[in-house]
CSV table of C-alpha atoms in Angstrom, one decimal:
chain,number,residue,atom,x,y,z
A,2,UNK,CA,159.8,98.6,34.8
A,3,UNK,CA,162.8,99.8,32.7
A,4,UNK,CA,162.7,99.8,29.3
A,5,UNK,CA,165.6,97.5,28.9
A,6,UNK,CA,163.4,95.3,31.3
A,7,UNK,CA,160.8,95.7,28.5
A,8,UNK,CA,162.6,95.3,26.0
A,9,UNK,CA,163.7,92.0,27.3
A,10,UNK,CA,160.5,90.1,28.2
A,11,UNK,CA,158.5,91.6,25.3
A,12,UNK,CA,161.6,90.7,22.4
A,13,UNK,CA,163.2,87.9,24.5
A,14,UNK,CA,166.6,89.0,23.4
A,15,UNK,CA,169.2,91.8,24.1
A,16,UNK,CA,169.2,94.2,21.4
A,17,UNK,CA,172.7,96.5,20.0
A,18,UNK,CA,172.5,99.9,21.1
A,19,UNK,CA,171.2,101.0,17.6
A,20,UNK,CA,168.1,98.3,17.7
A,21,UNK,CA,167.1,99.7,21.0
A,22,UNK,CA,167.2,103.2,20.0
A,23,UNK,CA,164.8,102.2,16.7
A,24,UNK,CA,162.2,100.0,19.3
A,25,UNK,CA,161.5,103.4,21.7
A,26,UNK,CA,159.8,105.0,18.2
A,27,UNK,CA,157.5,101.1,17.6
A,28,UNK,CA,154.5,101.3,18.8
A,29,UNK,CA,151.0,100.3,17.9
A,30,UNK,CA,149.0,102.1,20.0
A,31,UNK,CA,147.4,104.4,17.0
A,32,UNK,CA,145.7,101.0,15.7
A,33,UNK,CA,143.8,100.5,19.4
A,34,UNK,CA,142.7,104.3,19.2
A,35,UNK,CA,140.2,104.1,16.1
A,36,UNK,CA,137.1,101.8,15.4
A,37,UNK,CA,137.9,99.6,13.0
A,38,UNK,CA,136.7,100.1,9.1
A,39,UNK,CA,137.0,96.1,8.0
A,40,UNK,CA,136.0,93.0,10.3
A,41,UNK,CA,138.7,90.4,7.8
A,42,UNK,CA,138.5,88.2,10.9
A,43,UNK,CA,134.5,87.2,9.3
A,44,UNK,CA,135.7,87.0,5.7
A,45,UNK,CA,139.4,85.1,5.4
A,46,UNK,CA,140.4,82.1,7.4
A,47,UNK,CA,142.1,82.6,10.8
A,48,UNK,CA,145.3,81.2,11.9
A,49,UNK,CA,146.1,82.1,15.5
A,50,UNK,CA,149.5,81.3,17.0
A,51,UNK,CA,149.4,80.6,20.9
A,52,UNK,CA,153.0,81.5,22.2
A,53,UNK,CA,153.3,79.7,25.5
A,54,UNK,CA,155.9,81.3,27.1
A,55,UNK,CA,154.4,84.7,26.8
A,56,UNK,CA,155.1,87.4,29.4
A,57,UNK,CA,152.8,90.2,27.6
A,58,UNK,CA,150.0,88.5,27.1
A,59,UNK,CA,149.4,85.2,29.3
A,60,UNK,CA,148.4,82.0,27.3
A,61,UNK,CA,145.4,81.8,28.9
A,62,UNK,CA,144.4,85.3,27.9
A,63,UNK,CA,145.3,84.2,24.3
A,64,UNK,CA,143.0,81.4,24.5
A,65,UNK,CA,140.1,83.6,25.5
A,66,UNK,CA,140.9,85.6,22.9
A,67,UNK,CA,140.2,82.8,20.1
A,68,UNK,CA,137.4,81.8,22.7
A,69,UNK,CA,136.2,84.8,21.7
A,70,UNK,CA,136.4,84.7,17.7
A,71,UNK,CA,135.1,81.1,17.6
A,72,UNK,CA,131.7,81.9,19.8
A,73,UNK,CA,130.9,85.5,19.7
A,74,UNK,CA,131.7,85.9,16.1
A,75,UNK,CA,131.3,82.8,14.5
A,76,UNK,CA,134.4,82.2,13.3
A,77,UNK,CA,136.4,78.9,12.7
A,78,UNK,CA,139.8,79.6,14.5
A,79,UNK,CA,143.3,77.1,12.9
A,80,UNK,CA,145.0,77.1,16.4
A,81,UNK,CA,148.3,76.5,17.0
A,82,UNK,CA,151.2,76.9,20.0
A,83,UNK,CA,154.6,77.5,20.2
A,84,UNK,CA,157.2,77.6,22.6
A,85,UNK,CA,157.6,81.0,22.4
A,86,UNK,CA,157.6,84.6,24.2
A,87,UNK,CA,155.7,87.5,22.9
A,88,UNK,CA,157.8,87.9,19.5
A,89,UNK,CA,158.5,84.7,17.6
A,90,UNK,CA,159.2,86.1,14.7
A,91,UNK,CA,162.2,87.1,16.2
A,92,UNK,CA,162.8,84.5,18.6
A,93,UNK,CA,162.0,81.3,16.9
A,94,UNK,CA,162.1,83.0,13.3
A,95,UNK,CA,162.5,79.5,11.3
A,96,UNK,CA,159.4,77.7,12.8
A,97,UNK,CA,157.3,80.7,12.3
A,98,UNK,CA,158.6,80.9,8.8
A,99,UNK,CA,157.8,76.8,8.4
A,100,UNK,CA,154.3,77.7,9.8
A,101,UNK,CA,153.4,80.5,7.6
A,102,UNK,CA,154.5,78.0,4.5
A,103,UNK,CA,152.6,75.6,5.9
A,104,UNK,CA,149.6,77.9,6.1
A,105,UNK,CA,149.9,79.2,2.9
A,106,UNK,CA,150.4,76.0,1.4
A,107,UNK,CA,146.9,74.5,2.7
């Protein structure tokens, strides 16, 4: 798959030149590379956003994923879904702002 392909299904929108040449140096891949020093997931409360329309990682696999915090470690998970691809805090930047206030406000 091209990276303009990528690029596409990951950001859901067609980037200027100069954006695209910034997104080939993003990546995250340091963070899944080291064992992590601080389990916050046990200690703060969790807010997961399900994005529905993901191409990167399914819905369903998001699901297992709070499946996962909620009866392996014990934690209570504030679930919520969006219509959204992988990035919706660039594709449906208001409502993720109006969540996060929300959040923040309970």
């Amino acid at each position: 798959m091209g990276f303009e392909v990528t690029l596409f299904i990951v950001h859901e929108v067609s980037l200027p030149k100069h954006a695209r040449t910034g997104m080939r140096e993003v990546n995250s891949a340091i963070s899944f590379t080291r064992k992590a020093t601080f389990e916050g997931y046990k200690n703060f409360a969790i807010s997961y956003l399900i994005c529905m329309e993901d191409k990167c990682v399914f819905p369903e696999l998001q699901q297992r994923i709070v499946n996962i915090l909620v009866n392996e470690a014990g934690v209570d998970v504030d679930v919520h879904k969006m219509q959204s691809g992988h990035c919706p805090s660039i594709s449906r930047t208001k409502n993720v702002g109006f969540l996060i206030r929300r959040l923040v406000r309970e």
